[in-house]
Short mmCIF file of C-alpha atoms in Angstrom, two decimals:
data_model
loop_
_atom_site.label_atom_id
_atom_site.label_comp_id
_atom_site.label_asym_id
_atom_site.label_seq_id
_atom_site.Cartn_x
_atom_site.Cartn_y
_atom_site.Cartn_z
CA MET A 13 40.99 -17.67 -27.90
CA GLY A 14 37.94 -15.92 -26.47
CA SER A 15 39.97 -14.47 -23.63
CA THR A 16 42.72 -12.73 -25.53
CA VAL A 17 44.08 -10.11 -23.16
CA VAL A 18 44.98 -6.78 -24.69
CA MET A 19 45.74 -4.62 -21.70
CA ASP A 20 45.96 -1.23 -23.38
CA ASP A 21 42.72 -1.54 -25.35
CA PRO A 22 39.90 -2.59 -23.04
CA ALA A 23 36.32 -3.11 -24.21
CA VAL A 24 34.91 -1.44 -21.10
CA GLN A 25 36.59 1.18 -18.97
CA VAL A 26 34.72 2.57 -15.97
CA GLU A 27 36.32 5.06 -13.63
CA LYS A 28 34.91 6.48 -10.39
CA LEU A 29 31.36 5.79 -11.48
CA THR A 30 28.76 7.02 -9.02
CA LEU A 31 25.01 6.89 -9.57
CA ILE A 32 22.62 8.50 -7.14
CA TYR A 33 18.87 8.56 -7.46
CA GLU A 34 16.08 9.90 -5.32
CA SER A 35 13.41 7.61 -3.97
CA ASN A 36 10.71 8.91 -1.61
CA ASN A 37 12.85 12.00 -0.96
CA GLN A 38 15.74 9.78 0.03
CA ARG A 39 19.11 9.84 -1.64
CA VAL A 40 20.08 6.33 -2.67
CA GLU A 41 23.63 5.70 -3.79
CA ALA A 42 23.11 2.81 -6.21
CA LEU A 43 26.76 2.82 -7.27
CA HIS A 44 29.69 4.36 -5.41
CA ASN A 45 33.07 5.03 -7.00
CA VAL A 46 33.04 1.93 -9.16
CA ASP A 47 36.11 1.12 -11.26
CA LEU A 48 35.81 -1.63 -13.82
CA THR A 49 37.91 -2.79 -16.75
CA VAL A 50 36.76 -5.48 -19.13
CA ASP A 51 39.29 -6.79 -21.64
CA LYS A 52 38.28 -7.17 -25.25
CA GLY A 53 36.86 -10.59 -25.97
CA SER A 54 36.67 -11.59 -22.33
CA PHE A 55 33.67 -12.86 -20.38
CA VAL A 56 32.92 -11.00 -17.17
CA SER A 57 30.14 -11.63 -14.65
CA LEU A 58 28.63 -9.23 -12.15
CA ILE A 59 27.23 -11.00 -9.12
CA GLY A 60 25.88 -9.92 -5.78
CA PRO A 61 22.78 -9.71 -3.58
CA SER A 62 19.81 -7.67 -4.78
CA GLY A 63 20.35 -3.96 -4.32
CA CYS A 64 24.10 -4.18 -4.95
CA GLY A 65 23.74 -2.25 -8.20
CA LYS A 66 24.77 -4.97 -10.65
CA SER A 67 21.83 -4.35 -12.99
CA THR A 68 22.28 -0.61 -12.58
CA LEU A 69 25.92 -0.90 -13.65
CA LEU A 70 24.93 -2.99 -16.67
CA ARG A 71 22.25 -0.48 -17.65
CA VAL A 72 24.80 2.33 -17.45
CA LEU A 73 27.02 0.39 -19.87
CA GLY A 74 24.02 0.02 -22.22
CA ASP A 75 23.18 3.76 -22.03
CA LEU A 76 19.85 2.91 -20.39
CA LEU A 77 20.90 4.93 -17.32
CA THR A 78 23.08 8.02 -17.03
CA PRO A 79 25.63 8.13 -14.20
CA THR A 80 25.74 11.00 -11.71
CA SER A 81 29.51 11.25 -12.02
CA GLY A 82 32.49 9.34 -13.33
CA GLN A 83 33.61 8.15 -16.71
CA VAL A 84 32.31 5.24 -18.79
CA LEU A 85 33.92 4.20 -22.06
CA ILE A 86 33.04 1.29 -24.31
CA ASN A 87 35.65 0.70 -26.96
CA ARG A 88 36.88 4.21 -26.21
CA LYS A 89 33.50 5.74 -26.96
CA THR A 90 30.62 6.82 -24.74
CA PRO A 91 27.82 4.30 -24.25
CA ARG A 92 25.53 6.63 -26.23
CA GLU A 93 27.83 6.71 -29.25
CA GLU A 94 28.24 2.95 -29.11
CA ARG A 95 24.48 2.42 -28.79
CA LEU A 96 23.63 4.73 -31.68
CA GLU A 97 26.17 2.92 -33.84
CA ARG A 98 24.35 -0.29 -32.85
CA ARG A 99 27.49 -1.75 -31.35
CA ILE A 100 25.76 -2.83 -28.13
CA GLY A 101 23.71 -6.01 -27.80
CA PHE A 102 21.47 -6.27 -24.74
CA VAL A 103 19.62 -9.34 -23.48
CA PHE A 104 17.08 -8.80 -20.72
CA GLN A 105 15.66 -11.23 -18.19
CA GLU A 106 12.45 -11.46 -20.21
CA PRO A 107 12.73 -12.26 -23.92
CA ALA A 108 10.55 -9.17 -24.68
CA LEU A 109 9.66 -10.37 -28.17
CA LEU A 110 6.95 -8.68 -30.25
CA GLU A 111 4.13 -11.20 -30.12
CA TRP A 112 2.64 -10.14 -33.47
CA ARG A 113 5.87 -10.91 -35.32
CA SER A 114 7.27 -14.28 -36.33
CA ILE A 115 10.50 -15.37 -34.67
CA LEU A 116 12.47 -14.52 -37.81
CA ALA A 117 10.94 -11.02 -37.96
CA ASN A 118 11.74 -10.56 -34.27
CA VAL A 119 15.37 -11.51 -34.80
CA MET A 120 15.57 -9.07 -37.75
CA LEU A 121 14.03 -6.18 -35.79
CA PRO A 122 17.23 -4.23 -34.92
CA LEU A 123 18.44 -4.51 -38.53
CA GLU A 124 15.05 -3.36 -39.78
CA LEU A 125 15.14 -0.36 -37.42
CA ARG A 126 18.60 0.50 -38.70
CA GLY A 127 17.38 0.33 -42.31
CA THR A 128 19.40 -2.69 -43.48
CA PRO A 129 18.08 -3.95 -46.85
CA ARG A 130 15.57 -6.78 -46.56
CA GLU A 131 17.66 -9.45 -48.27
CA GLU A 132 20.71 -8.74 -46.17
CA ARG A 133 18.82 -8.79 -42.89
CA GLU A 134 17.07 -12.04 -43.82
CA THR A 135 20.39 -13.72 -44.60
CA ARG A 136 21.78 -12.52 -41.31
CA ALA A 137 18.69 -13.61 -39.38
CA HIS A 138 18.79 -17.12 -40.86
CA GLU A 139 22.46 -17.35 -39.92
CA LEU A 140 21.64 -16.32 -36.33
CA MET A 141 18.71 -18.73 -36.08
CA LYS A 142 21.20 -21.47 -36.88
CA ILE A 143 23.71 -20.25 -34.30
CA VAL A 144 21.13 -20.27 -31.49
CA GLY A 145 19.57 -23.53 -32.66
CA LEU A 146 16.18 -22.20 -33.78
CA THR A 147 16.29 -23.34 -37.40
CA GLY A 148 12.83 -24.58 -38.38
CA PHE A 149 11.02 -22.09 -36.13
CA GLU A 150 11.38 -19.03 -38.41
CA ASN A 151 7.64 -18.69 -38.97
CA ALA A 152 6.52 -19.61 -35.45
CA TYR A 153 5.10 -16.94 -33.18
CA PRO A 154 6.64 -16.22 -29.76
CA ARG A 155 3.75 -17.66 -27.74
CA GLN A 156 4.10 -20.99 -29.57
CA LEU A 157 7.66 -21.37 -28.21
CA SER A 158 8.99 -22.45 -24.82
CA GLY A 159 10.68 -19.97 -22.50
CA GLY A 160 14.13 -21.26 -23.42
CA MET A 161 13.48 -20.92 -27.14
CA ARG A 162 12.12 -17.41 -26.70
CA GLN A 163 15.27 -16.43 -24.83
CA ARG A 164 17.37 -17.95 -27.64
CA ALA A 165 15.51 -15.71 -30.08
CA ALA A 166 16.24 -12.71 -27.84
CA ILE A 167 19.96 -13.59 -27.88
CA ALA A 168 19.90 -13.91 -31.69
CA ARG A 169 18.18 -10.51 -31.88
CA ALA A 170 20.84 -8.94 -29.65
CA LEU A 171 23.58 -10.33 -31.90
CA SER A 172 21.93 -9.28 -35.16
CA THR A 173 23.79 -5.98 -35.62
CA ARG A 174 27.17 -7.68 -34.93
CA PRO A 175 27.77 -5.73 -31.71
CA ASP A 176 31.18 -5.39 -30.04
CA ILE A 177 29.76 -6.16 -26.66
CA LEU A 178 26.92 -8.30 -25.34
CA LEU A 179 25.32 -7.11 -22.10
CA MET A 180 23.11 -9.71 -20.40
CA ASP A 181 20.87 -8.96 -17.41
CA GLU A 182 20.04 -12.27 -15.72
CA PRO A 183 19.06 -13.77 -19.06
CA PHE A 184 18.54 -17.30 -17.73
CA GLY A 185 17.00 -16.41 -14.38
CA ALA A 186 13.50 -17.53 -15.36
CA LEU A 187 14.53 -20.87 -16.88
CA ASP A 188 14.67 -24.37 -15.41
CA GLN A 189 18.08 -25.88 -14.59
CA ILE A 190 18.32 -28.17 -17.63
CA THR A 191 17.43 -25.41 -20.10
CA ARG A 192 19.74 -23.07 -18.25
CA ASP A 193 22.67 -25.51 -18.55
CA ARG A 194 22.05 -25.95 -22.26
CA LEU A 195 21.86 -22.21 -22.89
CA ASN A 196 25.03 -21.71 -20.85
CA MET A 197 26.84 -24.07 -23.20
CA GLU A 198 25.45 -22.31 -26.24
CA LEU A 199 26.49 -18.95 -24.84
CA LEU A 200 30.02 -20.27 -24.28
CA GLN A 201 30.09 -21.44 -27.88
CA ILE A 202 28.85 -18.08 -29.21
CA HIS A 203 31.53 -16.36 -27.13
CA GLU A 204 34.16 -18.79 -28.41
CA VAL A 205 33.20 -18.48 -32.07
CA THR A 206 32.49 -14.75 -32.33
CA GLY A 207 35.07 -13.51 -29.83
CA ILE A 208 32.51 -11.00 -28.55
CA THR A 209 32.98 -9.35 -25.16
CA VAL A 210 30.28 -10.43 -22.71
CA VAL A 211 29.19 -8.80 -19.45
CA LEU A 212 26.69 -10.99 -17.62
CA VAL A 213 24.63 -10.17 -14.54
CA THR A 214 23.66 -13.30 -12.64
CA HIS A 215 22.48 -14.55 -9.26
CA SER A 216 24.21 -17.88 -9.63
CA ILE A 217 27.85 -18.11 -8.56
CA ARG A 218 28.15 -21.53 -10.30
CA GLU A 219 26.95 -20.02 -13.57
CA ALA A 220 29.34 -17.08 -13.14
CA VAL A 221 32.35 -19.32 -12.49
CA LEU A 222 31.51 -21.71 -15.33
CA LEU A 223 31.23 -18.95 -17.94
CA SER A 224 33.57 -16.17 -16.89
CA ASP A 225 37.18 -15.13 -17.03
CA ARG A 226 36.55 -12.74 -14.20
CA ILE A 227 33.76 -12.49 -11.63
CA MET A 228 33.03 -9.12 -10.06
CA VAL A 229 31.45 -9.71 -6.66
CA MET A 230 29.40 -6.66 -5.66
CA SER A 231 27.96 -5.60 -2.31
CA PRO A 232 25.13 -3.19 -1.49
CA ARG A 233 24.65 0.13 0.32
CA PRO A 234 26.39 1.69 -1.47
CA GLY A 235 26.74 -0.53 -4.52
CA ARG A 236 30.38 -1.33 -5.21
CA ILE A 237 32.70 -4.07 -6.44
CA SER A 238 34.07 -5.76 -3.33
CA ARG A 239 36.17 -8.48 -4.91
CA ILE A 240 37.36 -9.70 -8.27
CA ILE A 241 37.72 -13.45 -8.73
CA THR A 242 39.76 -14.64 -11.69
CA ASN A 243 38.98 -17.95 -13.33
CA ASP A 244 41.80 -18.90 -15.70
CA THR A 245 40.85 -22.54 -16.06
CA PRO A 246 41.23 -23.48 -19.73
CA ARG A 247 38.62 -23.06 -22.47
CA PRO A 248 36.66 -24.48 -24.12
CA ARG A 249 34.71 -25.34 -21.00
CA THR A 250 31.90 -27.86 -20.72
CA LEU A 251 29.33 -28.71 -18.06
CA GLU A 252 31.89 -31.25 -16.80
CA SER A 253 34.22 -28.34 -15.98
CA ARG A 254 32.01 -27.96 -12.92
CA ASN A 255 33.27 -31.25 -11.50
CA SER A 256 36.84 -30.10 -10.98
CA GLU A 257 38.50 -29.17 -7.71
CA ALA A 258 39.48 -25.77 -9.12
CA PHE A 259 35.82 -25.02 -9.96
CA ASP A 260 34.68 -25.90 -6.44
CA ALA A 261 37.39 -23.70 -4.95
CA LEU A 262 36.28 -20.70 -7.01
CA VAL A 263 32.62 -21.25 -6.11
CA ARG A 264 33.57 -21.46 -2.41
CA GLU A 265 35.58 -18.26 -2.70
CA GLY A 266 32.63 -16.53 -4.37
CA ASN A 267 30.13 -17.74 -1.79
CA ARG A 268 32.37 -16.58 1.06
CA GLU A 269 32.56 -13.12 -0.45
CA LEU A 270 28.80 -13.02 -1.07
CA GLU A 271 28.04 -14.01 2.54
CA LYS A 272 30.37 -11.30 3.77
CA GLY A 273 28.54 -8.74 1.66
CA CYS A 274 25.22 -9.85 3.14
CA ALA A 275 26.56 -9.68 6.71
CA ASP A 276 27.78 -6.13 6.07
CA GLY A 277 24.34 -5.05 4.88
CA MET B 25 1.25 -37.09 -42.38
CA ALA B 26 0.35 -33.71 -43.77
CA ASP B 27 -2.14 -35.29 -46.17
CA THR B 28 -4.09 -36.90 -43.37
CA VAL B 29 -4.03 -33.81 -41.21
CA THR B 30 -5.64 -31.42 -43.68
CA PRO B 31 -9.00 -33.20 -44.25
CA GLN B 32 -9.29 -33.83 -40.55
CA ASN B 33 -8.78 -30.14 -39.93
CA SER B 34 -11.38 -29.05 -42.46
CA ARG B 35 -13.84 -31.56 -41.08
CA SER B 36 -13.35 -30.21 -37.60
CA THR B 37 -13.76 -26.65 -38.94
CA ALA B 38 -17.12 -27.62 -40.47
CA LYS B 39 -18.07 -29.24 -37.20
CA ARG B 40 -17.11 -26.15 -35.24
CA VAL B 41 -19.24 -23.93 -37.49
CA MET B 42 -22.19 -26.31 -36.99
CA ASP B 43 -21.58 -26.27 -33.22
CA ASN B 44 -21.81 -22.49 -33.26
CA VAL B 45 -24.59 -21.97 -35.80
CA GLY B 46 -26.73 -25.08 -35.18
CA PRO B 47 -28.13 -24.37 -31.70
CA PRO B 48 -29.22 -20.76 -32.37
CA LEU B 49 -30.87 -21.87 -35.64
CA VAL B 50 -32.89 -24.54 -33.82
CA VAL B 51 -33.92 -22.07 -31.10
CA LEU B 52 -34.91 -19.47 -33.72
CA THR B 53 -37.06 -21.94 -35.64
CA VAL B 54 -38.83 -23.14 -32.49
CA MET B 55 -39.36 -19.54 -31.38
CA LEU B 56 -40.89 -18.53 -34.72
CA ILE B 57 -43.26 -21.53 -34.67
CA VAL B 58 -44.39 -20.88 -31.07
CA TRP B 59 -44.78 -17.16 -31.80
CA GLU B 60 -46.86 -17.75 -34.93
CA ALA B 61 -48.98 -20.41 -33.21
CA ALA B 62 -49.58 -18.22 -30.16
CA CYS B 63 -50.70 -15.27 -32.29
CA ARG B 64 -53.18 -17.42 -34.21
CA TRP B 65 -54.63 -19.57 -31.43
CA LEU B 66 -54.73 -16.93 -28.69
CA ASP B 67 -56.05 -14.37 -31.15
CA ILE B 68 -53.56 -11.65 -30.12
CA ALA B 69 -54.28 -8.24 -31.63
CA VAL B 70 -51.83 -7.27 -34.37
CA TYR B 71 -50.93 -3.95 -32.72
CA ILE B 72 -49.86 -5.79 -29.56
CA LEU B 73 -47.89 -8.59 -31.17
CA PRO B 74 -47.90 -9.12 -34.93
CA ALA B 75 -47.31 -12.75 -35.98
CA PRO B 76 -44.10 -13.53 -37.90
CA SER B 77 -46.22 -13.94 -41.02
CA ASP B 78 -47.56 -10.38 -40.55
CA VAL B 79 -44.04 -9.03 -40.27
CA PHE B 80 -42.97 -10.99 -43.34
CA SER B 81 -45.86 -9.64 -45.37
CA ALA B 82 -44.89 -6.13 -44.22
CA PHE B 83 -41.42 -6.87 -45.58
CA ALA B 84 -42.96 -8.08 -48.84
CA LYS B 85 -45.29 -5.10 -49.18
CA HIS B 86 -42.85 -2.33 -48.19
CA GLY B 87 -39.65 -4.13 -49.20
CA GLY B 88 -38.40 -1.41 -51.55
CA THR B 89 -39.01 1.54 -49.22
CA LEU B 90 -37.70 -0.36 -46.18
CA LEU B 91 -34.50 -1.09 -48.10
CA TYR B 92 -34.19 2.59 -49.03
CA HIS B 93 -34.56 3.69 -45.40
CA THR B 94 -32.13 0.98 -44.25
CA GLY B 95 -29.66 2.37 -46.78
CA ILE B 96 -30.05 5.90 -45.37
CA THR B 97 -29.55 4.75 -41.79
CA SER B 98 -26.53 2.62 -42.79
CA MET B 99 -25.00 5.58 -44.55
CA GLU B 100 -25.45 7.79 -41.49
CA ALA B 101 -24.18 5.09 -39.13
CA VAL B 102 -21.11 4.25 -41.23
CA SER B 103 -20.17 7.90 -41.85
CA GLY B 104 -20.64 8.79 -38.18
CA PHE B 105 -18.68 5.70 -37.15
CA VAL B 106 -15.77 6.56 -39.45
CA ILE B 107 -15.65 10.23 -38.42
CA GLY B 108 -16.15 9.48 -34.71
CA SER B 109 -13.57 6.67 -34.73
CA ALA B 110 -11.02 8.81 -36.60
CA LEU B 111 -11.45 11.67 -34.11
CA GLY B 112 -11.33 9.19 -31.23
CA ALA B 113 -8.12 7.64 -32.54
CA ILE B 114 -6.43 11.03 -32.95
CA LEU B 115 -7.49 12.26 -29.52
CA GLY B 116 -6.59 8.95 -27.88
CA THR B 117 -3.12 9.17 -29.42
CA MET B 118 -2.66 12.74 -28.21
CA PHE B 119 -3.73 11.71 -24.70
CA ALA B 120 -1.32 8.77 -24.73
CA TYR B 121 1.57 11.11 -25.53
CA SER B 122 0.64 14.12 -23.41
CA ARG B 123 -0.14 13.75 -19.75
CA PHE B 124 -1.23 17.39 -19.69
CA LEU B 125 -3.79 16.96 -22.46
CA ALA B 126 -5.07 13.70 -20.97
CA ARG B 127 -5.47 15.19 -17.48
CA GLY B 128 -6.91 18.42 -18.85
CA PHE B 129 -9.48 16.97 -21.23
CA LEU B 130 -10.48 13.60 -19.78
CA PRO B 131 -12.76 14.90 -16.98
CA PHE B 132 -14.79 16.89 -19.52
CA ILE B 133 -14.86 14.07 -22.05
CA ILE B 134 -16.07 11.62 -19.43
CA ALA B 135 -18.69 14.15 -18.30
CA ALA B 136 -19.84 14.67 -21.90
CA ASN B 137 -20.02 10.91 -22.32
CA THR B 138 -22.61 10.68 -19.54
CA ILE B 139 -25.02 13.02 -21.36
CA PRO B 140 -27.90 10.89 -22.69
CA VAL B 141 -27.81 10.97 -26.48
CA VAL B 142 -31.52 11.89 -26.61
CA ALA B 143 -30.73 15.04 -24.67
CA ILE B 144 -27.89 16.21 -26.87
CA ALA B 145 -29.35 15.11 -30.23
CA PRO B 146 -31.77 18.11 -30.54
CA ILE B 147 -28.91 20.54 -29.90
CA ILE B 148 -26.70 18.90 -32.53
CA ILE B 149 -29.60 18.93 -35.00
CA ILE B 150 -30.06 22.67 -34.43
CA TRP B 151 -26.34 23.17 -35.15
CA PHE B 152 -26.08 20.94 -38.18
CA GLY B 153 -29.49 21.42 -39.80
CA HIS B 154 -32.30 19.07 -40.78
CA GLY B 155 -30.39 17.03 -43.34
CA ILE B 156 -28.33 13.90 -43.07
CA THR B 157 -25.30 15.85 -41.76
CA SER B 158 -26.86 16.32 -38.34
CA LYS B 159 -27.60 12.56 -38.06
CA ILE B 160 -23.99 11.82 -38.92
CA ALA B 161 -22.87 14.34 -36.30
CA VAL B 162 -24.99 12.71 -33.56
CA THR B 163 -23.61 9.30 -34.56
CA ALA B 164 -20.04 10.61 -34.54
CA PHE B 165 -20.61 12.17 -31.11
CA LEU B 166 -21.75 8.80 -29.75
CA SER B 167 -19.14 6.62 -31.47
CA PHE B 168 -16.14 8.61 -30.37
CA PHE B 169 -15.49 8.03 -26.66
CA PRO B 170 -14.90 4.27 -26.67
CA LEU B 171 -12.09 4.44 -29.20
CA ALA B 172 -10.51 7.55 -27.66
CA LEU B 173 -10.27 5.86 -24.27
CA ASN B 174 -9.19 2.46 -25.61
CA MET B 175 -6.64 4.00 -27.97
CA MET B 176 -5.06 5.86 -25.09
CA LYS B 177 -5.02 2.77 -22.89
CA GLY B 178 -3.68 0.59 -25.70
CA LEU B 179 -0.84 2.95 -26.61
CA GLN B 180 0.17 3.19 -22.95
CA SER B 181 0.10 -0.52 -22.25
CA TYR B 182 3.35 -1.48 -23.93
CA ASP B 183 5.98 -3.58 -22.19
CA ARG B 184 8.76 -1.44 -20.64
CA VAL B 185 11.37 -4.05 -21.53
CA VAL B 186 10.27 -4.02 -25.18
CA MET B 187 10.71 -0.24 -25.03
CA ASP B 188 14.28 -0.85 -23.78
CA VAL B 189 14.88 -3.21 -26.70
CA PHE B 190 13.82 -0.44 -29.12
CA TYR B 191 16.01 2.05 -27.25
CA ILE B 192 19.09 -0.18 -27.49
CA ALA B 193 18.35 -0.63 -31.21
CA GLY B 194 18.34 3.16 -31.63
CA ALA B 195 14.72 3.34 -32.85
CA SER B 196 13.22 6.75 -33.74
CA PRO B 197 9.96 7.93 -32.10
CA MET B 198 8.13 7.16 -35.37
CA GLN B 199 9.53 3.61 -35.42
CA ARG B 200 8.54 3.17 -31.79
CA PHE B 201 5.00 4.24 -32.63
CA PHE B 202 4.43 2.25 -35.82
CA LYS B 203 6.44 -0.87 -35.03
CA MET B 204 5.69 -1.20 -31.34
CA ARG B 205 3.05 0.95 -29.66
CA LEU B 206 0.41 0.88 -32.41
CA PRO B 207 0.52 -2.88 -33.14
CA ASN B 208 0.51 -3.44 -29.39
CA ALA B 209 -2.60 -1.23 -29.06
CA LEU B 210 -4.60 -3.07 -31.76
CA PRO B 211 -6.48 -5.43 -29.41
CA TYR B 212 -7.65 -2.37 -27.44
CA VAL B 213 -8.48 -0.51 -30.67
CA PHE B 214 -10.81 -3.32 -31.68
CA VAL B 215 -12.54 -3.27 -28.30
CA GLY B 216 -13.21 0.43 -28.96
CA LEU B 217 -14.30 -0.12 -32.56
CA LYS B 218 -16.76 -2.86 -31.56
CA LEU B 219 -18.38 -0.51 -29.04
CA ASN B 220 -18.37 2.34 -31.56
CA VAL B 221 -20.03 0.32 -34.28
CA THR B 222 -22.84 -0.73 -31.96
CA PHE B 223 -23.35 2.83 -30.77
CA SER B 224 -23.29 4.16 -34.32
CA VAL B 225 -26.57 2.41 -35.26
CA ILE B 226 -28.15 3.58 -32.00
CA GLY B 227 -26.93 7.14 -32.64
CA ALA B 228 -28.32 7.28 -36.16
CA ILE B 229 -31.74 5.96 -35.15
CA VAL B 230 -32.05 8.20 -32.08
CA ALA B 231 -31.17 11.23 -34.23
CA GLU B 232 -33.87 10.20 -36.72
CA PHE B 233 -36.37 9.92 -33.85
CA VAL B 234 -35.76 13.54 -32.95
CA GLN B 235 -36.14 14.87 -36.46
CA ALA B 236 -35.99 13.18 -39.86
CA ASP B 237 -37.88 12.55 -43.06
CA ARG B 238 -36.09 9.31 -43.91
CA GLY B 239 -34.21 6.42 -42.32
CA LEU B 240 -35.26 3.51 -40.11
CA GLY B 241 -35.84 5.79 -37.11
CA PHE B 242 -38.23 7.82 -39.23
CA VAL B 243 -40.03 4.61 -40.36
CA ILE B 244 -40.37 3.45 -36.74
CA MET B 245 -41.81 6.83 -35.66
CA THR B 246 -44.33 7.08 -38.51
CA ALA B 247 -45.36 3.42 -38.16
CA TYR B 248 -45.89 4.02 -34.45
CA ARG B 249 -48.09 7.07 -35.05
CA SER B 250 -50.27 5.19 -37.55
CA MET B 251 -50.23 1.95 -35.52
CA GLY B 252 -48.61 0.11 -38.42
CA MET B 253 -47.12 -2.43 -36.08
CA PRO B 254 -45.95 -5.08 -38.60
CA ARG B 255 -44.01 -2.31 -40.41
CA LEU B 256 -42.54 -1.10 -37.11
CA TRP B 257 -41.43 -4.64 -36.29
CA ALA B 258 -39.88 -5.01 -39.72
CA ALA B 259 -37.92 -1.76 -39.26
CA MET B 260 -36.85 -2.81 -35.78
CA LEU B 261 -35.56 -6.16 -37.05
CA LEU B 262 -33.70 -4.40 -39.87
CA SER B 263 -31.99 -2.03 -37.43
CA ALA B 264 -30.96 -5.00 -35.28
CA LEU B 265 -29.65 -6.76 -38.37
CA LEU B 266 -27.68 -3.65 -39.30
CA GLY B 267 -25.98 -3.60 -35.91
CA ILE B 268 -25.15 -7.31 -36.14
CA VAL B 269 -23.70 -7.04 -39.65
CA PHE B 270 -21.53 -4.03 -38.72
CA PHE B 271 -20.30 -5.82 -35.61
CA LEU B 272 -19.42 -8.95 -37.60
CA ILE B 273 -17.45 -6.88 -40.12
CA ILE B 274 -15.34 -5.40 -37.31
CA ALA B 275 -14.90 -8.84 -35.72
CA LEU B 276 -13.73 -10.18 -39.08
CA LEU B 277 -11.23 -7.32 -39.45
CA GLU B 278 -9.98 -8.11 -35.96
CA ARG B 279 -9.33 -11.72 -36.97
CA ILE B 280 -7.34 -10.47 -39.96
CA PHE B 281 -5.31 -7.79 -38.19
CA VAL B 282 -4.82 -9.26 -34.71
CA PRO B 283 -4.49 -13.02 -35.28
CA TRP B 284 -1.57 -13.12 -32.84
CA HIS B 285 -3.54 -12.01 -29.80
CA ALA B 286 -4.34 -14.55 -27.09
CA SER B 287 -8.04 -13.65 -27.18
CA MET B 288 -8.14 -15.05 -30.73
CA ASP B 289 -7.30 -18.56 -29.48
CA GLU B 290 -10.01 -21.16 -29.81
CA ARG B 291 -11.60 -21.71 -26.45
CA ASP B 292 -12.42 -25.23 -25.14
#
């Protein structure tokens, strides 16, 4: 259901994307000739060693960085158009909540900035609090919550404007394994229920395999996609999906590719 | 549950207030007794150290005029504080947004800040005349730098990731300022305001020292010339009280406006 494949109408279409920046008078090619297609409603992970450009690629999709050359389309529009229409949700590694606002007010923030009427944004925020399992913490302040709960609030905030695509930059990197597992399951459920397209940057091949339809393995210097691993094991998936032979095989394949990338660099 | 929690909480609040207020009250009482006893038994001359009872009788005798002069000094201090803080806030904001302005002006502002107020006060009084305006100007001059610097620092100290969140949400520059950078700067703003409010009383009194016909600084100078030491002590205590009251008002405002900040947590 979440992985409906509509070949001629992709959510993300990247062609010959190159991004070069200067650092200490040195030209660094963060991304070189990257092609990427993400089908609508699918879950795609970007994985690779640090410096492979996975976060850079994600930030280009979110209009946080401008490419040097190449074409980027999100639902057939430029990232800027999509962002200004509030059709992009972005979750960062840190929750980045406003500490002077209650959790509810934090979740409502993007709607407030867009000028959505108060009543409407409150209804929507309560709905989201329920989806991410934060009901009862509406009036709490960020520093009263655990790291996992803060990240849940950040996910709810990213979903508040009903975006077409959810971009996630190592959102669970700072969490312990148990919290991480639980949030993985909740993310799968959100993906299942809303049918939203997700692009996730992660360091964990097991996390990537568990969640994704396709895993883009990237390698550094210059940053590029070196292999695409397809995981068509059935959904809905659970934590037990990790105990299957097929899961292990995909993880092995991913690890092999990652080691190769490291040896190259 | 909730019913049993509330009285316990209020009891512990009362206890906390007593923990904070009790010890200084005991020390003050002991100090006053020792001071009074020392003055009487050691026969200390009044012009060297008036006994607390002397100071109290000065309060009683000159109460009305002392209150009048306290009012004048308060007025100067508050006006100078408001004007200085407003200018400081505006300049601090400009510096936070323009690297050029910050780099261009800061060296001179820091240099001006090192001028002793007693040196610049006569100049300002020449410019602004012998009335209250010149005292306000000296006060504003003194209670300007701390907020300008803290405002700039506060507005620049936002989290880059929070800025990205606002960018993704398509926030306007105004929204970024009022919903993110300004609230984020408030703890710094209050650091600046607390310094300003303390300096404002100093500024007003120093300006009155240089030239004045009213105000606590004027009372202190005239009492000094006529060796009216109990009256001088009374004026000194009033000026200290003024500074404390102003500081407490700002601290109270901070509790209201920045309750979320970590520095507001109860310690131990």
